[in-house]
Amino acid sequence: MARTSKRTKIATVPVADQVEAVGASANAETAAVPESGTEVFIPLDKLKKSPRNARKTPHSEAIIEAYAASIAAKGILQNLVVEPELDGDGAETGFYFVSIGEGRRLAQLLRVKRKEIKKTEPIRCVIDARNDPFEISLDENIPREDMHPADQFEAFRRLNEENGWGAEEIAARFGVTPHVVRQRLRLGSVSPKLVQVYRDGDLTLDQLMAFAITEDHARQEQVYEHLTYNREPYIIRRELTRTHVAATDRRAMFIGAEAYVEAGGMIIRDLFTDDRGGFYDDPALLDRMVIEKLEGIAESVRQSEGWKWADVHIDYPHAHGLRRTYSRPVALSEEDEAAYAAASEALDRLTAEWDGAEELPDDTARRFGELEAEIERNDALRNAYDSCDIARGGMFVVLSHDGAPRIERGFIRAEDELPEKEAETGADGVGNDVNEDGEIIEVGAGAAPDIGGDEDAEDDGKPLSDLLIRDLTAHRTLGLRLALGEQPDTALLAVAHALAAQTFYQGAEAHCLEIRPTSAYLAGHADGIEDTAAGKALADRHAGWAADMPGDVADLWDFIASLDHASIMALFAHCASLTVNAVKQPWERKPRAHETADRLATAVALDMTAHWRPTARTYFGRITKAHIAGAVREAVSDEAAERLLTMKKQPMAEAAEQLLAGTGWLPSLLRTSEPQAQARSQDEAADPIMEQGEAVAPSGEADLSDAGDAADEGEQLHIAAE
């Protein structure tokens, strides 16, 4: 039945009829518009954006999404306010301008685009033709006060606890992401006491987010009470996670999150920062899992290689006190040599064929891997431990800095040492000689008796007195000192022997020079230092020398004596290098030692850029923001440093790492001074007066200030010696 254009009180007509009536009246020339204040339902496609809306900045996509989600869940809770559109003659066009509610109109259009509703969906509106649309749209936005964030956090928590809604459902009903909901739920679980402090303005939102890393109210309040003037969020997080293990810890990397959770552990996640995997809440459980996994690896290797024992530790037990043996070079079998040669040839041919290719086919890449694995297998066979050492020795299985198992082989316990050959001595306690037939010849047999000894030695069969032995050997020591001081080459050999005997033969006491090398345990000062490239290079150099050492320390002198001069110097340098200690301890007062370390660094032209670079983990994350800015200012520019000052600590540290990458910048503690001669020559080359031939003072009169400093230093040393 056709509709008429008769004027009707729309508010009294059912909704469906209202929609049809409004649609029909919009197309009729005699249509009548409802009075102002009347509530009507208007088709969505008949609503337009008002040109007189005070809001000129468009709504964000996020807010439109939120409106759409809310309307889909609960409908439009607040009516739109509209005015009729008029044409040039002042007649109604059938369309309406939205004075209040443009965001809700756009949200409904978004739902149309998603095919959730039709474009003719009836929208509940209020007609307002009396008020100025600009003024009422302005009034809609100005006199309003946002809900306090703490109210939002607690409201979301209430929806979660009382309604049983999860993050996904709450997110769908309020048009936010599930991650945002989880963040607000976590903030809502902070101790009510701290939330009240936040309401009162004594905590910032960033600080409250830091407290939300744990749900333990007692722990939150304890940390808050012990905070000093420095309330940086990273400090709060550090204190709250002090008893936890970061996911970047080697133990966590070794076990893995999945296995840890399956074992009953819980991982605490920080929803407000990049926590790099979170924090493991049970260090005891994690340590137990690490030990159990290492024990499985140790037993497997022990059985496959035949070692007598295997000991497991998280950290390498440097104070084990055991003697260590090393693998020795062995010749490959003919089959292995042939396999090695074939694999090397095939790898060289394949490398030449695919040289310059940006990407390899899967089968070619697989072939590369097979050939490299074969070569590595044969390389491993070129060194082997003595079967006797394996039968009575063992190994330590520990955890490396990067979370990988590390196996250290070749350790001999005291009870497993082979019995030493008993010295063939006579009753007098002095070593006897052995003739060609193997018969023992007593010392002094057939020789004139010692008439100049003590009375106790005059009787036959009496041993030499301890006093006489000391006397004679003291004279011999004096003679050795005098002679050795006149033979530098032999002195070098003797010192190299003393150092090597103590470096590679622990507890052997086979040296006669009282030179005691001491090597500080650097891993106790810098975590993971042994797993750095420099640490591995030093370990490889040491293992290389150890493999060349004779099995018996008694043969060490002959071994070193057989080396050429360059090899002796290399061995001497290696043993001496292990005794270097330039670590600065807060309780030590050794300024002269550190000055010497600086001069040593200059002498060897130490370039720490080859061994260390500043990163967020190694440096920038451990210094203040002012120090970070100072480093960037020095290495890059003042402008770059100023830009970083607006950032938070962790992002600032990461940004500094990127900015300084490749610049070669080092902290002052790691820098090496130029040699004085080089610096002086550079200064002279840069001085135009010197270039023109300015007179130079004689060497005996040059730089009196330096001479004075040297004299002062000598006087101080003299006083210290007294």
XYZ file of C-alpha atoms in Angstrom:
722
model
C 0.000 0.000 0.000
C 1.414 3.388 -0.979
C 2.329 5.901 1.684
C 0.910 9.439 1.693
C 2.761 12.608 2.514
C 0.434 13.427 5.384
C 2.211 15.187 8.299
C 2.517 12.838 11.251
C 3.842 12.892 14.815
C 6.753 10.506 14.133
C 7.549 9.865 17.780
C 4.201 8.082 18.163
C 4.704 5.737 15.213
C 6.511 2.384 15.532
C 10.142 2.354 14.538
C 9.640 0.593 11.201
C 6.879 2.990 10.269
C 9.014 5.941 11.342
C 11.790 4.892 9.005
C 9.413 4.431 6.093
C 7.635 7.684 6.888
C 10.858 9.646 7.019
C 12.045 8.042 3.789
C 8.758 8.777 2.068
C 8.547 12.321 3.363
C 12.061 13.006 2.163
C 10.935 12.267 -1.369
C 7.672 14.191 -1.220
C 7.456 17.816 -2.189
C 5.036 18.548 0.632
C 7.030 16.718 3.306
C 6.971 18.141 6.814
C 9.944 18.048 9.202
C 9.317 16.995 12.830
C 9.542 19.703 15.426
C 12.801 20.405 17.240
C 13.355 18.021 20.131
C 11.512 15.187 18.454
C 13.224 11.773 18.554
C 13.122 10.051 15.164
C 14.776 7.166 13.330
C 16.510 8.221 10.147
C 18.133 5.866 7.587
C 21.902 5.943 7.779
C 22.253 6.873 4.119
C 20.185 10.025 4.739
C 22.705 11.386 7.274
C 25.546 13.706 6.253
C 28.471 15.386 7.943
C 27.539 18.914 9.036
C 29.610 21.671 7.401
C 29.104 23.722 10.577
C 30.603 21.172 12.981
C 33.216 22.805 15.238
C 35.502 19.761 15.041
C 37.711 20.175 11.980
C 40.317 17.542 12.836
C 38.935 14.216 11.621
C 38.337 11.341 13.980
C 41.165 8.857 14.226
C 40.757 5.359 12.915
C 41.223 4.003 16.427
C 38.319 5.970 17.881
C 36.051 5.005 14.976
C 36.996 1.358 15.577
C 36.161 1.786 19.253
C 32.768 3.373 18.421
C 31.985 0.562 15.992
C 32.817 -2.144 18.527
C 30.790 -0.452 21.245
C 27.754 0.023 18.974
C 27.957 -3.575 17.767
C 27.921 -4.799 21.375
C 25.536 -2.344 23.015
C 23.869 -0.307 20.288
C 23.941 3.507 20.048
C 23.592 4.669 23.650
C 23.530 8.393 22.853
C 21.293 9.881 20.189
C 22.679 11.779 17.262
C 21.586 15.421 16.998
C 20.684 16.464 13.452
C 19.234 19.351 11.486
C 17.434 19.103 8.130
C 19.360 19.961 4.989
C 17.850 22.790 2.923
C 18.357 23.492 -0.749
C 18.975 26.888 -2.320
C 15.269 27.740 -2.115
C 15.059 26.840 1.579
C 13.201 23.587 0.968
C 14.097 20.362 2.794
C 16.071 17.862 0.704
C 15.236 14.808 2.771
C 18.791 14.593 4.126
C 20.027 15.586 7.580
C 23.253 17.135 8.804
C 24.769 15.532 11.942
C 25.566 18.313 14.402
C 26.452 15.952 17.278
C 27.532 12.337 16.768
C 29.711 12.425 13.642
C 31.987 9.746 15.138
C 29.039 7.405 15.656
C 27.856 8.038 12.069
C 31.310 7.116 10.737
C 31.350 4.027 12.951
C 28.066 2.855 11.450
C 29.394 3.478 7.932
C 32.373 1.296 8.864
C 29.962 -1.438 9.905
C 28.178 -1.073 6.560
C 31.513 -1.513 4.799
C 32.049 -4.691 6.800
C 28.548 -5.840 5.837
C 27.415 -5.957 9.445
C 24.430 -3.710 8.743
C 22.695 -2.222 5.693
C 23.145 1.335 4.551
C 19.464 1.985 5.359
C 19.961 1.032 9.014
C 17.657 3.284 11.128
C 19.628 5.615 13.379
C 17.969 7.174 16.403
C 18.310 10.945 16.179
C 17.021 14.101 17.813
C 15.917 16.948 15.551
C 17.355 20.352 16.519
C 16.514 23.248 14.185
C 16.578 25.972 16.870
C 20.173 25.926 18.200
C 23.257 26.922 16.243
C 24.887 23.657 15.034
C 28.377 25.148 15.443
C 27.703 26.112 19.048
C 26.149 22.812 20.145
C 28.938 20.787 18.457
C 31.454 22.938 20.322
C 29.469 22.476 23.533
C 29.593 18.727 22.999
C 33.414 18.666 23.076
C 34.511 21.414 25.483
C 32.703 20.976 28.824
C 33.834 17.387 29.418
C 36.316 15.662 31.718
C 37.993 12.402 30.830
C 37.767 9.504 33.219
C 40.864 9.100 35.391
C 43.061 6.314 33.984
C 42.933 4.472 37.299
C 39.130 4.324 36.978
C 39.534 2.694 33.574
C 41.999 0.129 34.925
C 39.747 -0.843 37.811
C 36.654 -0.912 35.585
C 38.280 -3.352 33.180
C 39.402 -5.499 36.086
C 35.846 -5.531 37.406
C 34.493 -6.646 34.025
C 37.065 -9.411 34.022
C 36.374 -10.624 37.553
C 32.612 -10.121 37.862
C 31.463 -10.787 34.296
C 34.114 -13.354 33.521
C 35.097 -11.597 30.311
C 38.544 -12.252 28.927
C 40.791 -9.770 27.152
C 39.453 -10.749 23.721
C 35.804 -10.182 24.647
C 36.445 -6.892 26.444
C 38.503 -5.732 23.482
C 35.680 -6.560 21.076
C 33.123 -4.665 23.143
C 35.219 -1.510 23.529
C 37.047 -1.369 20.228
C 40.596 -1.709 21.542
C 43.189 -4.385 20.995
C 43.446 -7.358 23.368
C 46.975 -6.203 24.241
C 45.634 -2.857 25.473
C 43.046 -4.701 27.561
C 45.733 -6.907 29.092
C 47.762 -3.808 29.941
C 44.792 -2.190 31.686
C 43.941 -5.399 33.497
C 47.546 -5.608 34.704
C 47.443 -1.996 35.901
C 44.173 -2.758 37.635
C 45.916 -5.512 39.583
C 48.492 -3.166 41.126
C 48.260 -2.744 44.897
C 45.311 -0.435 45.783
C 47.693 1.561 47.979
C 49.919 2.359 45.015
C 46.936 3.079 42.782
C 45.812 5.643 45.333
C 49.305 7.159 45.337
C 48.969 7.395 41.551
C 45.561 9.076 41.904
C 47.102 11.582 44.290
C 49.765 12.445 41.726
C 52.765 11.062 43.634
C 53.401 8.356 41.026
C 53.522 8.777 37.269
C 51.856 6.399 34.862
C 55.267 5.116 33.748
C 56.174 4.327 37.348
C 52.836 2.577 37.919
C 53.420 0.502 34.787
C 56.802 -0.513 36.202
C 55.146 -1.774 39.402
C 52.692 -3.800 37.294
C 55.449 -6.207 36.224
C 54.441 -8.361 39.199
C 51.070 -8.975 40.840
C 52.563 -9.460 44.304
C 51.105 -6.516 46.247
C 53.384 -7.014 49.238
C 56.464 -6.959 47.029
C 55.190 -3.873 45.188
C 54.634 -2.000 48.430
C 58.001 -3.116 49.832
C 59.870 -1.785 46.800
C 57.894 1.474 46.895
C 58.738 2.054 50.553
C 62.465 1.591 49.894
C 62.646 3.843 46.853
C 64.941 6.826 47.189
C 64.742 10.093 45.291
C 65.511 8.176 42.094
C 62.242 6.599 40.989
C 63.119 5.828 37.395
C 60.858 3.056 36.024
C 63.849 0.882 35.124
C 65.015 0.987 38.755
C 61.567 -0.128 39.942
C 61.550 -2.997 37.445
C 65.076 -3.978 38.434
C 64.164 -4.156 42.110
C 60.958 -6.111 41.466
C 62.773 -8.694 39.317
C 65.941 -8.922 41.391
C 65.105 -12.482 42.508
C 63.973 -13.558 39.023
C 65.947 -14.708 36.000
C 65.728 -12.773 32.740
C 64.826 -14.729 29.622
C 68.112 -13.516 28.108
C 70.047 -15.335 30.844
C 72.117 -18.265 29.561
C 70.206 -20.695 31.796
C 66.864 -19.596 30.379
C 68.161 -19.808 26.814
C 69.520 -23.303 27.476
C 66.246 -24.658 28.894
C 63.728 -22.709 26.810
C 60.402 -21.185 27.816
C 58.264 -24.147 26.774
C 60.175 -26.714 28.828
C 60.295 -24.394 31.839
C 56.527 -23.819 31.833
C 55.863 -27.549 31.385
C 57.988 -28.183 34.492
C 55.703 -25.923 36.525
C 57.548 -22.618 36.233
C 55.930 -19.304 35.439
C 57.260 -16.562 33.198
C 56.462 -12.995 34.238
C 55.921 -10.700 31.282
C 56.217 -6.943 31.228
C 53.320 -5.735 29.083
C 54.620 -2.175 28.831
C 58.202 -2.589 27.614
C 60.175 -4.940 25.425
C 61.035 -7.465 28.122
C 62.877 -9.749 25.675
C 61.009 -12.834 26.765
C 60.112 -11.952 30.334
C 61.459 -13.200 33.651
C 61.557 -16.737 35.045
C 60.090 -16.698 38.538
C 61.787 -19.788 40.043
C 65.614 -19.690 39.854
C 65.932 -22.906 41.885
C 63.753 -24.827 39.427
C 65.675 -23.360 36.499
C 69.056 -24.311 38.008
C 67.825 -27.843 38.681
C 66.648 -28.210 35.087
C 69.975 -26.904 33.788
C 71.960 -29.395 35.892
C 69.737 -32.289 34.831
C 70.055 -31.408 31.149
C 73.824 -30.967 31.420
C 74.082 -34.312 33.218
C 72.321 -35.992 30.306
C 74.739 -34.415 27.837
C 77.746 -35.297 30.017
C 76.760 -38.935 30.374
C 76.168 -39.279 26.646
C 79.590 -37.823 25.777
C 81.336 -39.775 28.529
C 79.977 -43.085 27.291
C 80.676 -42.352 23.646
C 84.274 -41.196 24.258
C 85.156 -43.475 27.180
C 86.132 -40.955 29.882
C 86.268 -42.240 33.457
C 84.149 -39.440 34.895
C 82.176 -36.354 33.950
C 81.366 -33.518 36.313
C 78.608 -30.979 35.698
C 78.554 -27.320 36.757
C 76.714 -24.215 35.615
C 79.906 -22.157 35.940
C 83.334 -23.465 35.099
C 85.024 -24.596 38.367
C 88.297 -22.692 38.073
C 89.458 -23.783 41.522
C 89.265 -27.510 40.713
C 93.020 -27.994 41.315
C 93.298 -30.819 38.776
C 96.055 -31.455 36.309
C 94.974 -31.219 32.709
C 96.111 -33.087 29.638
C 95.447 -32.044 26.081
C 94.820 -33.817 22.822
C 97.789 -34.589 20.597
C 98.084 -34.437 16.822
C 97.528 -37.845 15.202
C 97.767 -39.005 11.621
C 94.566 -39.756 9.765
C 93.940 -43.199 8.356
C 94.255 -43.662 4.609
C 90.468 -43.822 4.293
C 89.961 -40.597 6.246
C 92.724 -38.815 4.315
C 91.105 -39.841 1.050
C 87.677 -38.728 2.267
C 89.098 -35.398 3.413
C 90.845 -34.779 0.090
C 87.723 -35.678 -1.888
C 85.503 -33.427 0.224
C 87.945 -30.506 -0.013
C 88.208 -30.870 -3.781
C 84.439 -31.068 -4.203
C 83.930 -28.042 -1.956
C 86.485 -25.973 -3.902
C 84.863 -26.949 -7.195
C 81.382 -26.129 -5.937
C 82.553 -22.808 -4.487
C 84.107 -21.774 -7.787
C 80.953 -22.782 -9.658
C 78.610 -20.743 -7.481
C 80.943 -17.847 -6.729
C 79.018 -14.571 -6.852
C 75.561 -16.166 -6.653
C 73.215 -14.237 -4.369
C 71.082 -17.270 -3.513
C 71.774 -20.995 -3.718
C 69.262 -23.680 -4.737
C 68.154 -25.918 -1.900
C 69.993 -28.996 -3.170
C 73.214 -26.998 -3.689
C 73.015 -25.483 -0.199
C 72.443 -28.937 1.214
C 75.504 -30.244 -0.644
C 77.619 -27.407 0.750
C 76.539 -28.372 4.265
C 77.375 -32.048 3.727
C 80.866 -31.286 2.426
C 81.622 -28.841 5.236
C 80.425 -31.373 7.815
C 82.708 -34.048 6.327
C 85.709 -31.713 6.442
C 84.957 -30.745 10.061
C 84.660 -34.429 11.003
C 88.070 -35.201 9.571
C 89.618 -32.115 11.174
C 88.358 -33.322 14.542
C 90.118 -36.659 13.984
C 93.507 -34.962 13.586
C 93.758 -34.467 17.366
C 93.082 -37.156 19.931
C 93.631 -37.800 23.622
C 95.892 -40.579 24.792
C 93.865 -43.687 25.615
C 95.526 -43.854 29.047
C 94.448 -40.278 29.792
C 90.893 -41.077 28.725
C 90.775 -44.206 30.892
C 91.771 -42.338 34.065
C 90.663 -38.809 33.224
C 87.446 -36.919 32.953
C 85.746 -33.782 31.774
C 83.706 -30.830 32.968
C 80.434 -29.964 31.255
C 79.433 -26.366 31.942
C 77.139 -23.715 30.490
C 78.577 -21.143 28.120
C 77.648 -17.474 28.116
C 75.429 -17.934 25.056
C 73.426 -20.773 26.606
C 75.222 -23.618 24.816
C 76.848 -26.565 26.610
C 80.637 -26.335 26.868
C 82.756 -29.455 27.289
C 86.270 -29.241 28.747
C 88.135 -32.567 28.576
C 91.370 -34.048 29.879
C 91.396 -33.517 33.653
C 93.217 -35.978 35.944
C 92.298 -36.308 39.603
C 95.056 -36.794 42.181
C 93.940 -40.339 42.999
C 94.066 -41.249 39.307
C 97.631 -40.045 38.739
C 100.108 -42.728 37.674
C 102.580 -43.587 40.486
C 105.842 -41.762 39.997
C 109.040 -43.775 39.606
C 110.688 -44.034 42.989
C 114.075 -42.378 42.999
C 116.872 -44.896 43.234
C 118.639 -43.557 46.283
C 121.039 -44.987 48.747
C 120.752 -45.123 52.483
C 122.311 -41.707 52.738
C 119.421 -40.148 50.915
C 121.613 -38.934 48.062
C 120.931 -40.187 44.532
C 123.169 -43.022 43.345
C 124.519 -43.669 39.866
C 123.769 -46.786 37.822
C 126.425 -48.520 35.719
C 125.959 -50.064 32.302
C 124.959 -53.384 33.845
C 122.264 -51.787 35.923
C 124.143 -52.142 39.215
C 123.886 -49.300 41.716
C 127.130 -47.486 42.414
C 127.115 -45.727 45.749
C 128.134 -42.103 45.686
C 131.695 -41.705 46.985
C 132.669 -45.356 46.366
C 136.316 -45.491 45.347
C 136.747 -41.784 46.034
C 138.698 -40.090 48.721
C 136.724 -39.539 51.917
C 135.401 -36.070 52.682
C 137.715 -34.856 55.404
C 136.345 -31.349 55.466
C 132.776 -32.209 56.480
C 131.063 -32.134 59.795
C 131.945 -34.677 62.436
C 128.628 -36.460 61.903
C 129.683 -37.239 58.349
C 133.064 -38.803 59.269
C 131.606 -42.160 60.198
C 130.975 -44.544 57.292
C 127.281 -44.911 56.392
C 126.302 -41.584 57.907
C 124.303 -39.255 55.567
C 125.420 -35.732 54.853
C 124.018 -33.305 57.355
C 121.198 -30.972 56.390
C 123.385 -28.035 57.314
C 126.133 -29.134 54.938
C 123.689 -29.811 52.110
C 122.224 -26.321 52.513
C 125.700 -24.827 52.593
C 126.868 -26.553 49.444
C 123.685 -25.931 47.444
C 123.712 -22.271 48.489
C 127.147 -21.913 46.948
C 125.927 -23.709 43.849
C 122.920 -21.356 43.645
C 125.233 -18.370 43.858
C 127.344 -19.789 41.063
C 124.240 -20.375 38.921
C 123.053 -16.813 39.473
C 126.413 -15.401 38.466
C 126.697 -17.581 35.376
C 123.082 -17.178 34.256
C 123.322 -13.415 34.471
C 126.137 -13.537 31.923
C 124.220 -15.674 29.401
C 121.022 -13.910 28.245
C 119.991 -16.656 25.841
C 120.133 -19.327 28.536
C 118.360 -16.978 30.947
C 115.528 -16.633 28.453
C 115.378 -20.415 28.158
C 115.294 -20.833 31.945
C 112.549 -18.247 32.448
C 110.492 -19.708 29.623
C 110.889 -23.140 31.239
C 109.810 -21.857 34.655
C 106.744 -20.156 33.220
C 105.764 -23.089 31.003
C 106.242 -25.645 33.782
C 103.766 -23.799 35.993
C 101.403 -22.863 33.176
C 100.991 -26.302 31.625
C 101.973 -28.731 34.431
C 100.006 -27.771 37.493
C 101.634 -28.859 40.755
C 104.673 -30.406 39.074
C 107.182 -28.082 40.816
C 109.748 -28.805 38.101
C 111.304 -25.342 37.916
C 114.243 -23.917 39.879
C 113.597 -20.229 39.216
C 111.429 -18.673 41.895
C 109.220 -16.933 39.379
C 105.553 -17.476 40.170
C 103.118 -16.581 37.395
C 99.682 -15.576 38.674
C 96.708 -15.392 36.345
C 93.603 -13.528 37.511
C 90.235 -15.157 36.781
C 88.692 -12.531 34.489
C 85.263 -14.192 34.285
C 84.773 -13.239 37.916
C 84.937 -9.590 36.884
C 83.103 -9.628 33.534
C 80.376 -12.172 32.889
C 80.797 -14.026 29.609
C 84.247 -12.631 28.845
C 85.633 -16.104 28.115
C 83.089 -16.594 25.334
C 84.025 -13.434 23.459
C 86.069 -13.589 20.268
C 89.173 -12.439 22.157
C 88.589 -14.997 24.918
C 88.239 -17.821 22.416
C 91.359 -16.687 20.530
C 93.397 -16.791 23.747
C 91.996 -20.221 24.670
C 92.846 -21.554 21.202
C 96.407 -20.219 21.457
C 96.826 -21.839 24.857
C 95.410 -25.155 23.623
C 97.786 -25.060 20.662
C 100.841 -24.748 22.912
C 99.448 -27.337 25.327
C 99.124 -29.838 22.494
C 102.836 -29.373 21.695
C 104.035 -29.811 25.280
C 105.704 -33.168 26.103
C 103.687 -35.563 28.204
C 106.252 -35.654 31.004
C 107.406 -32.413 32.604
C 110.886 -33.937 32.916
C 111.184 -33.606 29.139
C 110.136 -29.962 29.130
C 113.659 -28.495 29.307
C 114.860 -30.497 26.319
C 111.689 -29.566 24.407
C 112.176 -25.829 24.948
C 115.912 -26.081 24.279
C 115.132 -27.687 20.915
C 112.977 -24.742 19.803
C 114.346 -22.013 17.613
C 114.715 -18.539 19.050
C 111.442 -17.257 17.555
C 109.474 -20.171 19.040
C 111.043 -19.691 22.477
C 110.110 -16.018 22.344
C 106.549 -16.907 21.299
C 106.183 -19.381 24.185
C 107.714 -16.879 26.592
C 105.316 -14.167 25.380
C 102.289 -16.454 25.729
C 103.128 -17.479 29.297
C 103.925 -13.883 30.263
C 100.673 -12.644 28.714
C 98.613 -14.851 31.018
C 99.948 -12.981 34.041
C 98.775 -9.538 32.900
C 96.287 -7.993 35.317
C 94.994 -4.496 34.594
C 91.654 -4.932 36.389
C 90.710 -1.984 38.589
C 89.129 -2.949 41.896
C 87.328 -0.306 43.976
C 89.246 -1.325 47.112
C 92.692 -1.424 45.521
C 95.134 1.459 45.475
C 97.671 0.617 42.768
C 98.099 3.775 40.678
C 101.624 2.818 39.581
C 100.452 -0.590 38.387
C 97.689 0.954 36.303
C 100.110 3.500 34.855
C 102.335 0.604 33.826
C 99.335 -1.130 32.250
C 98.686 2.026 30.215
C 102.304 2.070 29.048
C 102.117 -1.625 28.184
C 98.990 -0.955 26.107
C 100.844 1.794 24.268
C 103.873 -0.425 23.746
C 101.820 -3.231 22.165
C 99.626 -0.717 20.246
C 96.489 -2.178 21.808
C 93.360 -1.417 19.734
C 90.300 -2.397 21.768
C 87.961 -1.687 18.847
C 89.047 -5.078 17.533
C 87.835 -6.832 20.707
C 84.987 -4.775 22.149
C 82.236 -2.412 21.048
C 79.697 -0.468 23.099
C 76.190 -1.947 23.067
C 73.067 -1.473 25.141
C 73.921 -4.656 27.052
C 77.653 -4.182 27.535
C 77.782 -0.440 28.217
C 74.951 2.006 27.496
C 72.383 0.136 29.591
C 74.744 0.335 32.578
C 75.481 4.071 32.627
C 73.403 7.182 33.238
C 71.507 9.060 30.546
C 73.966 11.937 30.922
C 76.884 9.613 30.148
C 75.019 8.194 27.150
C 74.431 11.695 25.810
C 78.078 12.561 26.409
C 79.252 9.560 24.396
C 76.919 10.383 21.499
C 77.962 14.029 21.641
C 81.628 13.056 21.433
C 81.255 10.410 18.724
C 78.455 11.849 16.584
C 77.199 15.379 17.225
C 75.559 17.692 19.749
C 72.296 17.542 17.791
C 72.148 13.734 17.976
C 72.777 13.840 21.730
C 70.019 16.408 22.271
C 67.533 14.246 20.365
C 68.292 11.290 22.614
C 67.711 13.218 25.843
C 63.937 13.131 25.309
C 63.906 9.314 25.257
C 63.564 6.861 28.104
C 66.633 4.996 29.376
C 66.346 1.680 27.522
C 65.330 3.127 24.119
C 68.043 5.741 24.580
C 70.668 3.045 25.166
C 69.548 1.098 22.105
C 69.533 4.228 19.951
C 73.039 5.120 21.135
C 74.232 1.645 20.179
C 72.949 2.193 16.626
C 74.409 5.689 16.357
C 77.883 4.656 17.530
C 78.069 1.442 15.494
C 81.093 1.633 13.249
C 82.421 4.897 14.714
C 85.209 3.203 16.687
C 84.261 5.152 19.823
C 85.544 3.727 23.113
C 85.143 4.723 26.759
C 88.221 6.429 28.172
C 89.131 3.300 30.181
C 89.612 1.345 26.958
C 91.538 3.919 24.969
C 95.246 3.567 24.228
C 97.503 6.614 24.243
C 99.779 7.267 21.314
C 103.508 6.631 21.879
C 105.238 9.821 23.021
C 107.747 9.712 20.158
C 104.942 9.471 17.622
C 102.942 12.246 19.273
C 106.052 14.448 19.417
C 106.802 13.892 15.734
C 103.237 14.765 14.833
C 103.427 17.965 16.894
C 106.696 18.927 15.240
C 105.250 18.294 11.798
C 102.258 20.473 12.631
C 104.361 23.328 14.073
C 105.254 25.778 11.273
C 107.980 27.411 13.409
C 109.748 24.094 13.914
C 109.473 23.408 10.220
C 111.367 26.653 9.602
C 114.279 25.470 11.729
C 113.629 26.720 15.248
C 116.480 25.798 17.550
C 115.987 22.768 19.743
C 117.453 22.516 23.217
C 120.216 19.940 23.717
C 119.052 16.547 24.886
C 120.515 17.136 28.308
C 118.436 20.281 28.734
C 115.237 19.257 26.953
C 111.946 19.489 28.823
C 113.037 20.374 32.316
C 109.502 19.920 33.576
C 109.579 16.253 32.598
C 112.920 15.883 34.311
C 111.493 17.486 37.428
C 108.502 15.133 37.343
C 110.819 12.177 36.946
C 112.918 13.360 39.870
C 109.833 13.781 42.026
C 108.659 10.344 41.045
C 112.050 8.833 41.892
C 112.045 10.563 45.248
C 108.587 9.237 46.002
C 109.607 5.708 45.048
C 112.717 6.015 47.211
C 110.652 7.113 50.178
C 108.164 4.309 49.585
C 111.009 1.784 49.476
C 112.357 3.043 52.800
